[in-house]
CSV table of C-alpha atoms and ligand atoms in Angstrom, one decimal:
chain,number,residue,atom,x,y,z
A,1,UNK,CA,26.0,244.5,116.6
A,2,UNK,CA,27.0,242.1,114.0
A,3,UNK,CA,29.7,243.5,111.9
A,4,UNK,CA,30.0,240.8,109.3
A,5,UNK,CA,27.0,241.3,107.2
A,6,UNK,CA,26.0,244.0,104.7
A,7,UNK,CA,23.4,246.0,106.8
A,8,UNK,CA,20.9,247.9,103.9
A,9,UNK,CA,17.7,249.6,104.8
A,10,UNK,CA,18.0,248.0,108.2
A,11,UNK,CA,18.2,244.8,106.7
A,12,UNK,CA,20.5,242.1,106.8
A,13,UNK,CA,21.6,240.8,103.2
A,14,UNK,CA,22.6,237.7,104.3
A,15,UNK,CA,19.6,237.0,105.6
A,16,UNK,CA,17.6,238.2,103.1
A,17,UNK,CA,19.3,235.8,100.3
A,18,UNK,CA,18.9,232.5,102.4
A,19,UNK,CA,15.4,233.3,103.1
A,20,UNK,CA,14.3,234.4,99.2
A,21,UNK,CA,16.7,232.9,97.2
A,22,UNK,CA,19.7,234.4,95.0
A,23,UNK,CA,19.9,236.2,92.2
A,24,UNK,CA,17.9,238.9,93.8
A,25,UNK,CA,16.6,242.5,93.5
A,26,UNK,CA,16.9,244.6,96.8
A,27,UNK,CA,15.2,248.0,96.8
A,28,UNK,CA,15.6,250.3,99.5
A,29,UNK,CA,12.5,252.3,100.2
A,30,UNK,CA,13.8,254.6,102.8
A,31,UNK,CA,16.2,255.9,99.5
A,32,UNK,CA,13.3,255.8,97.1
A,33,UNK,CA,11.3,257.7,99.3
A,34,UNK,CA,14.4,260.4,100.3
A,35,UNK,CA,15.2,261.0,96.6
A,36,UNK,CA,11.0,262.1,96.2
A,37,UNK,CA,11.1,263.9,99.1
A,38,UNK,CA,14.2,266.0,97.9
A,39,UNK,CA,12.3,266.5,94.3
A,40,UNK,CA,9.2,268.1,96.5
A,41,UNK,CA,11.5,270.4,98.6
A,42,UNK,CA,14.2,271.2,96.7
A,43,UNK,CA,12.3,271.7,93.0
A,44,UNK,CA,8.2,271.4,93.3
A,45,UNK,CA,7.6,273.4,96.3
A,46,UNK,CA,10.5,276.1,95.6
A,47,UNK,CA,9.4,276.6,92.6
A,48,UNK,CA,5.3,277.1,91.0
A,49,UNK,CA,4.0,275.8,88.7
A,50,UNK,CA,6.3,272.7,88.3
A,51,UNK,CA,5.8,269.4,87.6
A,52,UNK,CA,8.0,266.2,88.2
A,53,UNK,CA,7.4,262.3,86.7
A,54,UNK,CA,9.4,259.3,87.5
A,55,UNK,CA,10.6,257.8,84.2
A,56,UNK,CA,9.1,253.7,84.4
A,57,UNK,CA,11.1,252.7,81.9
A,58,UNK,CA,13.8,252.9,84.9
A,59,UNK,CA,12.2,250.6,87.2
A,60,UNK,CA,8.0,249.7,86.9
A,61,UNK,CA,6.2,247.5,89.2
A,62,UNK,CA,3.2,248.4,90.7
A,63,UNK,CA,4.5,248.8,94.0
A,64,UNK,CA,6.7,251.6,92.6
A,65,UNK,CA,3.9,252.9,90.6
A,66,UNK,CA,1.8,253.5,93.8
A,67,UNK,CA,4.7,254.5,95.5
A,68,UNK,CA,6.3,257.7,93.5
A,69,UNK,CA,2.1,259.0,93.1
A,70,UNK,CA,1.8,258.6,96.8
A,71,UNK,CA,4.9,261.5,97.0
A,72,UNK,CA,3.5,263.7,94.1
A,73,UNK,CA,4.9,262.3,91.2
A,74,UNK,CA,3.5,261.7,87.6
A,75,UNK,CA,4.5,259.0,85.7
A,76,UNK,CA,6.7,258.9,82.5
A,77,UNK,CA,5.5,256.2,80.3
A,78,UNK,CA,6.8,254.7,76.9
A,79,UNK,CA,4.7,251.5,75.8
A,80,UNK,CA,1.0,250.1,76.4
A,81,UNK,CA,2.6,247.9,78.9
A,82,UNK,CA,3.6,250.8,80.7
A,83,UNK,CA,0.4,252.6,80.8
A,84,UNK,CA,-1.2,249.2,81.9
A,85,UNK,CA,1.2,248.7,84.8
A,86,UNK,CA,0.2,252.4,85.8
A,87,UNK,CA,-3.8,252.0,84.9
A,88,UNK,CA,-3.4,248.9,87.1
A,89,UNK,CA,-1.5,250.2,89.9
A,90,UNK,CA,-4.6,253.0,90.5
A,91,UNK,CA,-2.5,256.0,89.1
A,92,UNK,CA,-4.8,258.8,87.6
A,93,UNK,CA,-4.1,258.4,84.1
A,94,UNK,CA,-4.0,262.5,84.0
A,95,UNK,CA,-0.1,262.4,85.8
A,96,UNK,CA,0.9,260.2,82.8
A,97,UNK,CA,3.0,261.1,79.7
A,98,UNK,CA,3.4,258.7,77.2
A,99,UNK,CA,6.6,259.0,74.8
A,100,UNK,CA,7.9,256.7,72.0
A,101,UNK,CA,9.4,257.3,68.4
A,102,UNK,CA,7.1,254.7,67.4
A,103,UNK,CA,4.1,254.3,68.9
A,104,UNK,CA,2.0,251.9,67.6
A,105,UNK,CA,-1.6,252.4,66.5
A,106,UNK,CA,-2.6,250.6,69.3
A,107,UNK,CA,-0.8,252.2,71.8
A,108,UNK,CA,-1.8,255.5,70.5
A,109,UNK,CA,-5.7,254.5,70.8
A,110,UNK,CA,-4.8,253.2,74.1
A,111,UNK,CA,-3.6,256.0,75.2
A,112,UNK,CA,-6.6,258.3,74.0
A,113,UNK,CA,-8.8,255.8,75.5
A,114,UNK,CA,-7.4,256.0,78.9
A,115,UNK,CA,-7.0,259.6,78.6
A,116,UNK,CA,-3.3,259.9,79.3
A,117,UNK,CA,-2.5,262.9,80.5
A,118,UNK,CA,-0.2,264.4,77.5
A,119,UNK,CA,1.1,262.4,75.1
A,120,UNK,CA,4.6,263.6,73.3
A,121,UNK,CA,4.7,263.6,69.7
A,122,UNK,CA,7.9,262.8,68.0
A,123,UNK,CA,7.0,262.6,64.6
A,124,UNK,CA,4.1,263.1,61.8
A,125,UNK,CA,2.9,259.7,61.7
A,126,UNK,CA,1.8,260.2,65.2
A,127,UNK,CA,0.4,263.1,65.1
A,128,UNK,CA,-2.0,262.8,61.9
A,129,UNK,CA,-2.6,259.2,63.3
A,130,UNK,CA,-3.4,261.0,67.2
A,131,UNK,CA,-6.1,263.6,65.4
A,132,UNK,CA,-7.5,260.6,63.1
A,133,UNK,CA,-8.5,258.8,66.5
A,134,UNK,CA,-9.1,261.7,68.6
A,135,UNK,CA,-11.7,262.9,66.1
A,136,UNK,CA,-13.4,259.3,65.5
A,137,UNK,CA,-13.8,259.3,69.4
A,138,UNK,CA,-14.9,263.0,69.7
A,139,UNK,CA,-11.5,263.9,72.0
A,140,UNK,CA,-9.5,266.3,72.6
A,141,UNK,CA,-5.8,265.5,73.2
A,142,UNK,CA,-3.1,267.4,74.9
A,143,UNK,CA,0.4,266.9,73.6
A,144,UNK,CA,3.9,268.3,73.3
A,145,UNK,CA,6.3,267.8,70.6
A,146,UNK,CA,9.6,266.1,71.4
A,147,UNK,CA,12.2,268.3,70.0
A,148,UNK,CA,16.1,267.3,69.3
A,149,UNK,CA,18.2,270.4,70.9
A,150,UNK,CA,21.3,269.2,69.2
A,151,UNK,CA,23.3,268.9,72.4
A,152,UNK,CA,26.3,266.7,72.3
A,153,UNK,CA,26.0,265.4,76.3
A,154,UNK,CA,28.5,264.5,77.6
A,155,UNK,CA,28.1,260.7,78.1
A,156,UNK,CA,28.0,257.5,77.4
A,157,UNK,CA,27.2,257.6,73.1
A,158,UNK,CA,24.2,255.2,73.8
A,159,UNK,CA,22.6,256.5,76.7
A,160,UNK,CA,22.6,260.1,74.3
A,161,UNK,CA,19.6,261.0,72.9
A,162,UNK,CA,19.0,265.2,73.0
A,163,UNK,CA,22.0,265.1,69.3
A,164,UNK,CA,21.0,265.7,66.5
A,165,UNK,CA,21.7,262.4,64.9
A,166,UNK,CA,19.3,260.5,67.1
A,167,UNK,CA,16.3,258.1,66.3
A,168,UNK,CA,14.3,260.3,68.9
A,169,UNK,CA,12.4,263.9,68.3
A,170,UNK,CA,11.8,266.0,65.8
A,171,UNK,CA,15.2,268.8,64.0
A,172,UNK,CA,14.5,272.0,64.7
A,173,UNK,CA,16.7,272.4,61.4
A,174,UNK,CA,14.9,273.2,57.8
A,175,UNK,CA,11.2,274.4,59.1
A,176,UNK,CA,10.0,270.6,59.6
A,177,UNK,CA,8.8,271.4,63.5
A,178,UNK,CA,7.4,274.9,62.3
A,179,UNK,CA,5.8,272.5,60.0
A,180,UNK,CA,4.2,270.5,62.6
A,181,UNK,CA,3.5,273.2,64.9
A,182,UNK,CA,1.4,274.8,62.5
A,183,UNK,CA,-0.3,271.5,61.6
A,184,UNK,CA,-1.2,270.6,64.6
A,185,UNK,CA,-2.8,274.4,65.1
A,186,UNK,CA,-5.1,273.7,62.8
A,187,UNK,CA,-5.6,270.5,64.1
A,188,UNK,CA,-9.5,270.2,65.9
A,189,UNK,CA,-8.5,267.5,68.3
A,190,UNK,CA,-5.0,268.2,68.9
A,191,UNK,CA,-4.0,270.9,72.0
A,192,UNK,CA,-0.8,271.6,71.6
A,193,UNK,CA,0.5,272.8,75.1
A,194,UNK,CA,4.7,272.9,74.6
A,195,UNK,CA,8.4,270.7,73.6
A,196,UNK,CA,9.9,268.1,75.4
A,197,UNK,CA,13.3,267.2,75.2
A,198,UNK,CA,15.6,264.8,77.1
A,199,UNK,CA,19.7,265.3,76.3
A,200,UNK,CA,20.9,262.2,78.0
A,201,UNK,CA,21.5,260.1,80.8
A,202,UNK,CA,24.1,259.7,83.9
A,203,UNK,CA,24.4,263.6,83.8
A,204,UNK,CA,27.2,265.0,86.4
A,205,UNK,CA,26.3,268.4,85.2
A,206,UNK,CA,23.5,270.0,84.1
A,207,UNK,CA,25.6,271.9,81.4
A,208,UNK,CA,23.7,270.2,78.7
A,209,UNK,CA,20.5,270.9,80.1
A,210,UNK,CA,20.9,274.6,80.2
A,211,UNK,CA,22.1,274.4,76.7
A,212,UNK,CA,19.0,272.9,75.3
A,213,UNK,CA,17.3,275.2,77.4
A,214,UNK,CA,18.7,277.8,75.8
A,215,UNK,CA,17.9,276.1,72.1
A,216,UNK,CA,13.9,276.2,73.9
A,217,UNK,CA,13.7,279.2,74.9
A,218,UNK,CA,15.1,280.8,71.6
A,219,UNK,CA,12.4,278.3,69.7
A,220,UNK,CA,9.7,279.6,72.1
A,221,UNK,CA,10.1,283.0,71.6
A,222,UNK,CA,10.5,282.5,67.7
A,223,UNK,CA,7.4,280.5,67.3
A,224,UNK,CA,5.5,283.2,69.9
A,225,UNK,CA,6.3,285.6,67.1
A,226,UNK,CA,5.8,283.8,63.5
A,227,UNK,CA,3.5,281.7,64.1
A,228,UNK,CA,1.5,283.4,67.6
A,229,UNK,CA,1.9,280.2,69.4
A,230,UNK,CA,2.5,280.6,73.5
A,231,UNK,CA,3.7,278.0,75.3
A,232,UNK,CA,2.5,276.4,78.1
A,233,UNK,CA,4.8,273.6,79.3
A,234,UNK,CA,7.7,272.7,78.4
A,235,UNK,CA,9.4,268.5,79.4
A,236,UNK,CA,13.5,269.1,80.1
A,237,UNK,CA,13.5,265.3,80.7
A,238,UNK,CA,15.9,263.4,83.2
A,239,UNK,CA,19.0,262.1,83.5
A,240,UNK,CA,20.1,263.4,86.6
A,241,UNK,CA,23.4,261.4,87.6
A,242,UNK,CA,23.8,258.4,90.5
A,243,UNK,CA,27.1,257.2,92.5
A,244,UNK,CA,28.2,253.6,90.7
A,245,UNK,CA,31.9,254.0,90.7
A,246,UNK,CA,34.7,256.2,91.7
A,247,UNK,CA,33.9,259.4,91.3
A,248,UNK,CA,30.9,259.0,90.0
A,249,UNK,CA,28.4,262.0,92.0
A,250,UNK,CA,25.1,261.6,92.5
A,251,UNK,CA,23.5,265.0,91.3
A,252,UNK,CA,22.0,267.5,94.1
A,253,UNK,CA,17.9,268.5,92.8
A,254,UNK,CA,18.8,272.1,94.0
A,255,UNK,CA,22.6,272.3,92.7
A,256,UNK,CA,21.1,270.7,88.9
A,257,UNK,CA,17.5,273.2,89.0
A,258,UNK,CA,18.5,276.4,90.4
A,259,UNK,CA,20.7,277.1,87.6
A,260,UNK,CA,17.9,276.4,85.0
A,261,UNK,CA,14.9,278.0,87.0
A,262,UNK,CA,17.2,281.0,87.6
A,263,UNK,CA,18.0,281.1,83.6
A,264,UNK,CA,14.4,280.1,83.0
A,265,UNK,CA,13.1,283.3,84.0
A,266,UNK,CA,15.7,285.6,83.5
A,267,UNK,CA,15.0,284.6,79.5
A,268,UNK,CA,11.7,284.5,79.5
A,269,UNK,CA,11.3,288.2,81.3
A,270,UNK,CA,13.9,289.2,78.5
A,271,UNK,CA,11.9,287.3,75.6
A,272,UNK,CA,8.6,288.7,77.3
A,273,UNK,CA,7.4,284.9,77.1
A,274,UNK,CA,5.1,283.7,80.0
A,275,UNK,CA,6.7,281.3,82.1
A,276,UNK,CA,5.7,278.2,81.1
A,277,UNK,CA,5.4,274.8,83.2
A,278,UNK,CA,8.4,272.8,84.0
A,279,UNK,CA,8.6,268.8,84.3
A,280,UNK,CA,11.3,267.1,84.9
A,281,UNK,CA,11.6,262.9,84.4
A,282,UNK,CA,14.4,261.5,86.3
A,283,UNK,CA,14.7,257.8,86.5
A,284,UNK,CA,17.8,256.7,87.8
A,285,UNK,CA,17.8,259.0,89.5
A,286,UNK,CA,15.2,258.1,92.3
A,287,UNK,CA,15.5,254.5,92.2
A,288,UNK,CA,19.2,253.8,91.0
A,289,UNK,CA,21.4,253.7,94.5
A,290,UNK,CA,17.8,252.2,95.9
A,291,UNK,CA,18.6,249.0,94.7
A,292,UNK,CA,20.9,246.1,95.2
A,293,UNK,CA,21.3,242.8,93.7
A,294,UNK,CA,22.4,239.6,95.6
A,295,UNK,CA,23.5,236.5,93.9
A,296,UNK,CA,25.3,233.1,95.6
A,297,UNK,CA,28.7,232.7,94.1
A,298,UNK,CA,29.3,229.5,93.2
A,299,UNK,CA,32.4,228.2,90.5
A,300,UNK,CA,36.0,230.3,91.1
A,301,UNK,CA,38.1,229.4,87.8
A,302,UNK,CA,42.1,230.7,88.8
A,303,UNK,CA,44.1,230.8,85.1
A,304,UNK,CA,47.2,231.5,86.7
A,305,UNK,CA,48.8,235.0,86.2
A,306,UNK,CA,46.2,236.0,83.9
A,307,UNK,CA,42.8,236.2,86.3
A,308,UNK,CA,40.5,234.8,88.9
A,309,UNK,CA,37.0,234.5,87.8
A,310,UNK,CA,33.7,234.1,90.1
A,311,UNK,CA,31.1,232.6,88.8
A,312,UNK,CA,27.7,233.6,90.1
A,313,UNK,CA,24.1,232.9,90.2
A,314,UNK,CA,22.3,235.5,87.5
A,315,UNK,CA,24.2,237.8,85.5
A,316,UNK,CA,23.2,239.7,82.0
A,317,UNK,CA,19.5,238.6,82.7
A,318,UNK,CA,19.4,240.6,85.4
A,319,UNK,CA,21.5,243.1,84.7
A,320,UNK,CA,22.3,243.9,80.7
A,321,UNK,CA,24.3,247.2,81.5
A,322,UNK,CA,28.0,246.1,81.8
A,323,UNK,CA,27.6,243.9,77.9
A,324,UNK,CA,25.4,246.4,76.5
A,325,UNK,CA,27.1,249.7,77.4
A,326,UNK,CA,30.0,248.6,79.6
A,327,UNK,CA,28.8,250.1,82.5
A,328,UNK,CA,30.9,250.0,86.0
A,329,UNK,CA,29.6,248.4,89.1
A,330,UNK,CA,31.2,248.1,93.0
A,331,UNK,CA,30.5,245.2,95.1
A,332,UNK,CA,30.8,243.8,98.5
A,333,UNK,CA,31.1,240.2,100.2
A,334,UNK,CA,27.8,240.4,102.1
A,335,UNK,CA,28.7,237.9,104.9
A,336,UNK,CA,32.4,239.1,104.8
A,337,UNK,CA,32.3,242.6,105.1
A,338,UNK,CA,34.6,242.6,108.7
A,339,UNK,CA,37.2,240.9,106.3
A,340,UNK,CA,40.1,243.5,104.2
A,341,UNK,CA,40.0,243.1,100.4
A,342,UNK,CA,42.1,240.3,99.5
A,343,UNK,CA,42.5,239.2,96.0
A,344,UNK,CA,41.2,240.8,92.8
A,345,UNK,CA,38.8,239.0,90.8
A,346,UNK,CA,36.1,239.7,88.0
A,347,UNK,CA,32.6,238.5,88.8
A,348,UNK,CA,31.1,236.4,85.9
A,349,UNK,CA,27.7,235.7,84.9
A,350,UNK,CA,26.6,232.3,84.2
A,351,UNK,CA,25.1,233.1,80.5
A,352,UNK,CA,26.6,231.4,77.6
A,353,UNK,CA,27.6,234.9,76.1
A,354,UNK,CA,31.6,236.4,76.7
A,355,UNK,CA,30.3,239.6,77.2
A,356,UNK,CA,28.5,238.3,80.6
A,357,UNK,CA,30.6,239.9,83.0
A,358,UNK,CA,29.0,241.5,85.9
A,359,UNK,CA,32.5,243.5,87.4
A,360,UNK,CA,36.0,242.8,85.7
A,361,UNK,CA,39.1,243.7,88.0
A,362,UNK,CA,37.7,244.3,91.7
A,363,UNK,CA,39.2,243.8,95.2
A,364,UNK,CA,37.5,241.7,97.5
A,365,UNK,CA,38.3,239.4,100.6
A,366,UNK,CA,38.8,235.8,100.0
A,367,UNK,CA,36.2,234.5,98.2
A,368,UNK,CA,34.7,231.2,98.9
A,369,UNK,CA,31.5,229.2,96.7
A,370,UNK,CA,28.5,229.9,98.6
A,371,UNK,CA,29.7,233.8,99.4
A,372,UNK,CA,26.6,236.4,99.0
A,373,UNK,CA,27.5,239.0,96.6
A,374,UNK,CA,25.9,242.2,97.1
A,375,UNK,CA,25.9,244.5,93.4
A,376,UNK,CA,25.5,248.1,94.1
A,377,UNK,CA,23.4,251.0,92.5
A,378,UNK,CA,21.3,248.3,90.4
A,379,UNK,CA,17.5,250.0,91.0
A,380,UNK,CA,17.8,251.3,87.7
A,381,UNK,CA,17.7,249.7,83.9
A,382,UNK,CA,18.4,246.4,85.2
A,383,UNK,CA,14.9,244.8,86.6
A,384,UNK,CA,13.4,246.4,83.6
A,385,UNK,CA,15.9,245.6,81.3
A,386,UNK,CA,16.0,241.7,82.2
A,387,UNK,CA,15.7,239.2,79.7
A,388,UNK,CA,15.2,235.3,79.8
A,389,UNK,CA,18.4,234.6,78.1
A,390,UNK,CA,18.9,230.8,78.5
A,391,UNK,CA,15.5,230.0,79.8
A,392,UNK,CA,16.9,232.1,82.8
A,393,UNK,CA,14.0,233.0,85.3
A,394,UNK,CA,13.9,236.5,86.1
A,395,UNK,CA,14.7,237.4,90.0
A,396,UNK,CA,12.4,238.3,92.9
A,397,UNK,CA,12.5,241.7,94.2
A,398,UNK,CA,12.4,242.5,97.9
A,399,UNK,CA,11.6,245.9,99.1
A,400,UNK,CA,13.5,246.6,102.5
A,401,UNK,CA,13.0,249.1,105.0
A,402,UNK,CA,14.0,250.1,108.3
A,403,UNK,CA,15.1,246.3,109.2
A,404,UNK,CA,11.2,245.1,107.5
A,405,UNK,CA,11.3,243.1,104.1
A,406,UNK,CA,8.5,242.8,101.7
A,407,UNK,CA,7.7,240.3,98.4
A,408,UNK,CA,7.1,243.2,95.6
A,409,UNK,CA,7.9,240.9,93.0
A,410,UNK,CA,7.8,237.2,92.9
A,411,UNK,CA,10.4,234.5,91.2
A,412,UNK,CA,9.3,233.8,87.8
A,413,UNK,CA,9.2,229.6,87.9
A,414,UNK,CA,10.2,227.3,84.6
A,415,UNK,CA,6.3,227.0,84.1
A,416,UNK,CA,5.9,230.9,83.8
A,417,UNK,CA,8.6,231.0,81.3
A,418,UNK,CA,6.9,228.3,79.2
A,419,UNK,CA,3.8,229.4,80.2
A,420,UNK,CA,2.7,231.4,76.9
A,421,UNK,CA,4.4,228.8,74.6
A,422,UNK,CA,2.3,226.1,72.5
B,501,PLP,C1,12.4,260.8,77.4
B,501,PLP,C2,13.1,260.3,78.6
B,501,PLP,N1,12.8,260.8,79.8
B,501,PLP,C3,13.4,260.4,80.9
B,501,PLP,C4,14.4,259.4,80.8
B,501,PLP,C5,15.0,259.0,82.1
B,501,PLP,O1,16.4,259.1,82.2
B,501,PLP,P1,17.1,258.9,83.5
B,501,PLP,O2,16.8,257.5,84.0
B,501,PLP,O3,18.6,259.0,83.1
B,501,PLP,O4,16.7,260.0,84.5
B,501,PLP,C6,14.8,258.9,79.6
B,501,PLP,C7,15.8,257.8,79.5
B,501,PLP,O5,16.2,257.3,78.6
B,501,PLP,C8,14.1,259.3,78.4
B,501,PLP,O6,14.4,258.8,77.2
């Protein structure tokens, strides 16, 4: 058995580089498919009427769209592109949600039009602009409102969104979603069928969870009795946490639910509230750890007694996270993984922007031009988040499993990049 390669999904990742090229995305299907499978067991078929969508914005192709609806997933949507991807991957448009605090006219119609399963209002606009279309095309239109909890998580401040101070939902504060609620009762085309919320990301705890639920729960048994409205479903949103670094842990379905099924009840036996559907939209989550990305190191710049840089192949096109929220990586030598860690370096991207550094500080063996570099836990936020920075062509990704490889997504080329430009 070879000991000197990175082994992942069966596959070799040394392999896999020479024979598709660096930088490159490596998803791990076994993973994808383990993480769905503990969603079923451990939340949808412990508890009824439950409901769980994979968040796109995390990682969409239509592989994956296909893949997460083959296990019993919805999909979480937030753009017309994303409903396309999904309309075009054959998902019934009824397991989609569609969010957004700005959803364009378009994309509203669109989303009417393709009868997208419930669509979650964040604001006015959207919903008098949702019952102006709905009623022009003789629909009726299931939504939920996207409420703000006011729950500090705690987190990085920019993946936060469930504050108060937040671009996304609508205050429970001075009678604005009372407001709502009632308009959209007397709306003809509107069903309103519950709230969503969503308190942040790269949760170790579901602390903040149980507190919004908590905020929920009081809302639902208020409006129940001022304004007679039941509800039906309510959205606690994702953010379930994934390994990167240290100490990070990756979050267990049953340790993160049980608490909030258990507390879910309990309250809504005391608040004599029907028991309303749960969904839950993790992202990371299920396709985070899945993925790795391989680039070809290639310049090694030593200023002496300050630091060693490695210069590889992609960088902040491929993977945004470290410039845009200084997120932490690990990484491996992929061909030298029989070989101790030797020298500490920082791994830098080749974009003409400071900020374009992959990893700063990390031990690895010697490192030599032409070394694969294998970036962990990068399924998530960084294929959807990649850019064309410098004329950059986005990476390929490979899906692996059990020692098989498949093309999911191909290279873009120069020509692609310039291919919408006149
Ligand atoms: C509304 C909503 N749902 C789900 C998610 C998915 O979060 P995560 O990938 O952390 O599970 C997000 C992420 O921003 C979100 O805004």
């Amino acid at each position: 058995m070879n000991n000197k390669d990175f082994i992942f999904d069966g596959c070799n990742m040394t392999e896999i580089a020479a024979k598709y090229g660096t930088p490159l995305y490596v998803m791990s299907e076994s993973s994808i498919l383990k993480k769905c499978q503990e969603i079923k067991s451990d939340f949808l078929d412990k508890y009824p009427n439950t409901r769980a969508v994979f968040a796109s914005k995390a990682f969409q192709t239509l592989e994956i769209c296909r893949m997460v609806v083959q296990e019993g997933l919805g999909l979480d949507t937030v753009s017309g592109g994303e409903i396309y991807t999904a309309h075009k991957a054959g998902v019934p448009m009824e397991f989609l949600d569609f969010h957004g605090n700005n959803k364009t006219l378009e994309e509203i119609k669109m989303a009417v039009d393709y009868n997208v399963g419930r669509i979650v209002v964040d604001n006015l606009y959207e919903l008098e602009a949702l019952q102006e279309y709905a009623q022009k095309v003789n629909k009726k239109v299931k939504i939920l409102f996207r409420i703000t909890p006011g729950v500090d998580c705690h987190t990085h401040k920019f993946i936060t969104t469930g504050q108060l101070d937040s671009k996304f939902g609508i205050p429970l504060e001075n009678g604005i979603l009372k407001d709502f609620i009632r308009r959209a009762l007397d709306m003809e085309n509107i069903e309103l069928m519950g709230f969503h919320f969503h308190v942040g990301s790269q949760l170790a705890t579901n602390e903040s969870h149980l507190a919004a639920l908590n905020i929920a729960l009081d809302l639902m048994k208020d409006v129940k009795q001022t304004l007679g409205f039941e509800t039906k479903e309510l959205n606690i949103g994702g953010g379930f946490g994934i390994h990167y670094t240290g100490d990070d842990k990756t979050v267990k379905v049953s340790e993160f639910m049980d608490p909030i099924m258990n507390e879910l009840y309990a309250k809504c036996d005391q608040y004599q509230l029907a028991v309303p559907q749960i969904t839950i939209e993790p992202g990371r989550w299920i396709v985070g750890e899945a993925g790795v990305t391989l680039y070809t190191v290639g310049s090694i710049k030593e200023i002496p007694g300050i630091r060693k840089y490695i210069g590889v192949d992609g960088g902040m096109t491929d993977n945004i996270r470290p410039g845009l929220y200084g997120a932490k990586y690990q990484a491996v030598l992929a061909n030298k993984m029989n070989q101790a860690s030797k020298e500490k370096v920082t791994i830098a991207g080749k974009c003409c922007e400071s900020t374009d550094i992959l990893i700063y500080d990390m031990e690895l063996p010697e490192v030599e031009s032409g070394d694969t570099l294998a970036v962990f836990s990068t399924g998530a936020y960084c294929y959807s988040m990649s850019s064309n920075y410098n004329k950059i062509p986005r990476p390929a990704v490979v899906m692996v499993k059990d020692g098989k490889d498949r093309l999911i997504v191909k290279r873009e080329t120069y020509e692609d990049m310039i291919s919408r430009e006149i």
